[in-house]
Amino acid sequence: MERQKFELLYPQDKIARRIKELGRLISKDYADKDPILIGVLKGCFIFLADLVRHISIPVEMEFMTASSYNGDVVAENGVTMTGGPNVSIKGRHILLVEGVVDSGHTVKAIMHKLNKQEPASIQVVTLLDKPECRKVEVDITYKGFRAGKDFVIGYGLDVGQRYRNLPFIGRVVEKKK
Ligand code: IMP
Ligand code: MG
């Protein structure tokens, strides 16, 4: 199988430092809020695992799956959601944890779905924000890094369902067909 070409964008130590800062910030901001973290699979899995180990307050964790129709190519508006919180989120403070926010469609669709259950609040946490790719407006409260338009992989993020296991974030130089 042909290997994907990429170059290093964010090294492991830099990611670790940033995640530690985000964990501390969330611990402070949510000290009295008894939050539920809802991880958006699959992209969140490494980020969330690291993040929660830097959160020093008790938190609940739930997961849901979201994907765009075209696999690794970002679909225009077709966000498929499965799973979801298995507990009532009514009146609760929610932190939605994403690997990357690109067009914003995924986060927007999830927020729309969750808001019907009347949580007290929903804030977004993402490892990477790609604001230049935004097509719908979303508020992001906690972001690890701001990236450009390039497609990125690693640290949970895939191209064609592979390379999620890279321990750093890489920028795809030549997209695999
Ligand atoms: P959205 O465009 O914000 O809805 O993002 C849709 C989904 O596309 C994300 O949850 C990721 O799964 C994927 N995605 C967008 N940009 C990238 C990227 O640079 N690398 C890997 N996945 C991406
Ligand atoms: Mg993907």
XYZ file of C-alpha atoms and ligand atoms in Angstrom:
201
model
C 0.000 0.000 0.000
C 1.308 3.394 -0.961
C 2.262 5.626 1.959
C 0.726 9.034 2.476
C 3.178 11.911 2.100
C 3.080 14.413 4.927
C 5.287 16.792 6.837
C 5.460 17.559 10.538
C 3.169 20.383 11.642
C 2.859 20.064 15.450
C 5.355 17.894 17.323
C 4.376 15.689 20.244
C 5.873 17.869 22.989
C 4.125 20.984 21.743
C 0.778 19.181 21.620
C 1.306 17.802 25.125
C 2.050 21.259 26.546
C -1.011 22.774 24.931
C -3.335 19.990 26.069
C -2.052 20.405 29.620
C -2.932 24.121 29.473
C -6.414 23.369 28.142
C -6.978 20.808 30.906
C -6.023 23.328 33.576
C -8.240 25.993 32.062
C -11.251 23.679 31.863
C -10.679 22.498 35.444
C -10.784 26.100 36.613
C -13.721 27.208 34.452
C -15.836 24.145 35.277
C -14.875 23.692 38.926
C -18.476 24.060 40.122
C -20.260 22.876 36.999
C -20.100 19.077 37.152
C -19.656 18.888 33.352
C -20.282 16.065 30.910
C -17.625 15.741 28.230
C -19.055 14.400 24.996
C -16.363 13.133 22.665
C -17.039 13.136 18.935
C -15.613 9.930 17.518
C -13.432 8.940 15.953
C -11.271 12.056 15.693
C -11.424 12.944 19.379
C -10.095 9.732 20.843
C -6.433 10.566 21.438
C -7.031 14.225 22.286
C -9.792 13.379 24.749
C -7.720 10.673 26.421
C -4.889 13.147 26.960
C -7.115 16.052 27.909
C -9.074 14.276 30.636
C -5.863 13.275 32.370
C -5.137 16.979 32.811
C -8.594 17.758 34.143
C -8.474 17.776 37.927
C -12.218 17.921 38.649
C -14.677 15.005 38.410
C -16.195 14.750 34.937
C -18.575 12.404 33.179
C -17.678 11.155 29.708
C -19.972 10.207 26.873
C -19.325 9.578 23.203
C -21.070 9.945 19.907
C -20.044 9.248 16.343
C -20.282 11.754 13.545
C -19.113 11.391 9.984
C -19.509 13.119 6.682
C -20.887 11.108 3.755
C -17.724 11.076 1.693
C -15.419 9.345 4.096
C -12.248 11.357 4.381
C -13.383 14.096 2.011
C -15.445 16.657 3.858
C -19.058 16.528 2.678
C -21.000 19.692 2.037
C -23.682 19.288 4.632
C -24.372 15.599 5.135
C -23.456 14.863 8.686
C -24.373 11.410 9.943
C -24.642 11.037 13.699
C -24.925 7.833 15.670
C -24.843 7.030 19.350
C -24.967 9.971 21.672
C -25.046 10.580 25.359
C -26.559 7.661 27.263
C -27.531 9.903 30.143
C -29.908 12.818 30.414
C -28.126 16.069 29.615
C -31.071 18.270 30.594
C -29.791 21.119 32.754
C -26.199 19.892 32.525
C -23.069 21.700 31.350
C -21.682 20.047 28.213
C -18.205 20.184 26.742
C -18.231 18.883 23.181
C -14.782 17.500 22.377
C -13.675 17.375 18.705
C -10.423 16.568 16.934
C -10.824 19.224 14.246
C -13.388 21.830 13.266
C -13.280 22.507 9.543
C -16.477 23.689 7.769
C -18.288 23.684 11.134
C -21.129 21.503 9.810
C -20.413 18.617 12.175
C -20.305 20.717 15.325
C -23.360 22.662 14.252
C -25.370 19.500 13.568
C -24.374 17.980 16.912
C -25.161 21.174 18.819
C -28.560 21.300 17.151
C -29.276 17.729 18.223
C -28.014 18.182 21.783
C -29.770 21.505 22.309
C -33.136 19.781 21.897
C -32.379 18.040 25.192
C -32.070 21.391 26.958
C -28.605 21.295 28.483
C -27.618 24.257 30.701
C -24.762 25.074 28.302
C -22.664 23.620 25.492
C -19.104 24.759 24.816
C -16.804 23.359 22.148
C -13.294 22.040 22.758
C -11.202 21.158 19.721
C -7.602 20.153 19.258
C -7.446 21.929 15.908
C -9.436 24.781 14.512
C -9.370 25.530 10.775
C -11.206 28.886 10.702
C -10.323 29.568 7.054
C -12.418 26.529 6.069
C -15.505 27.622 7.951
C -18.829 27.564 6.101
C -21.158 27.910 9.062
C -20.461 29.922 12.163
C -19.603 28.052 15.338
C -18.305 29.353 18.644
C -15.238 27.546 19.878
C -14.324 28.190 23.486
C -11.229 26.003 23.831
C -8.878 25.304 20.942
C -5.503 23.622 20.903
C -4.132 25.107 17.703
C -5.290 27.249 14.845
C -4.368 25.645 11.527
C -4.645 26.802 7.908
C -6.544 25.130 5.099
C -4.241 22.146 4.702
C -5.493 18.669 5.433
C -3.890 17.345 8.595
C -3.465 13.860 10.003
C -2.349 12.162 13.182
C -3.285 12.416 16.834
C -6.666 10.870 16.063
C -7.197 12.516 12.670
C -7.307 10.348 9.568
C -6.976 10.331 5.864
C -8.936 7.375 4.466
C -9.299 6.016 8.036
C -5.530 5.659 8.403
C -2.765 7.578 10.183
C -4.844 8.332 13.277
C -2.082 6.647 15.244
C 0.659 9.152 14.380
C 1.835 10.583 17.734
C 2.158 14.075 16.193
C 0.131 16.173 13.740
C 1.272 16.169 10.145
C 0.269 18.224 7.154
C -0.666 16.192 4.096
C 1.505 17.240 1.172
C 0.035 15.177 -1.564
C -3.357 13.719 -0.958
C -3.642 10.004 -1.542
C -6.232 9.139 -4.199
P -16.481 19.831 9.537
O -16.188 20.243 8.131
O -16.130 20.895 10.531
O -17.888 19.343 9.679
O -15.554 18.613 9.852
C -15.970 17.373 9.382
C -15.015 16.290 9.687
O -14.077 16.288 8.628
C -14.158 16.392 10.935
O -14.786 15.934 12.099
C -13.043 15.471 10.516
O -13.424 14.136 10.698
C -12.906 15.763 9.053
N -11.813 16.696 8.778
C -11.883 18.000 8.423
N -10.682 18.526 8.215
C -9.813 17.529 8.459
C -8.383 17.439 8.436
O -7.632 18.388 8.144
N -7.867 16.232 8.757
C -8.621 15.148 9.084
N -9.955 15.183 9.131
C -10.536 16.370 8.812
Mg -12.102 11.589 8.805
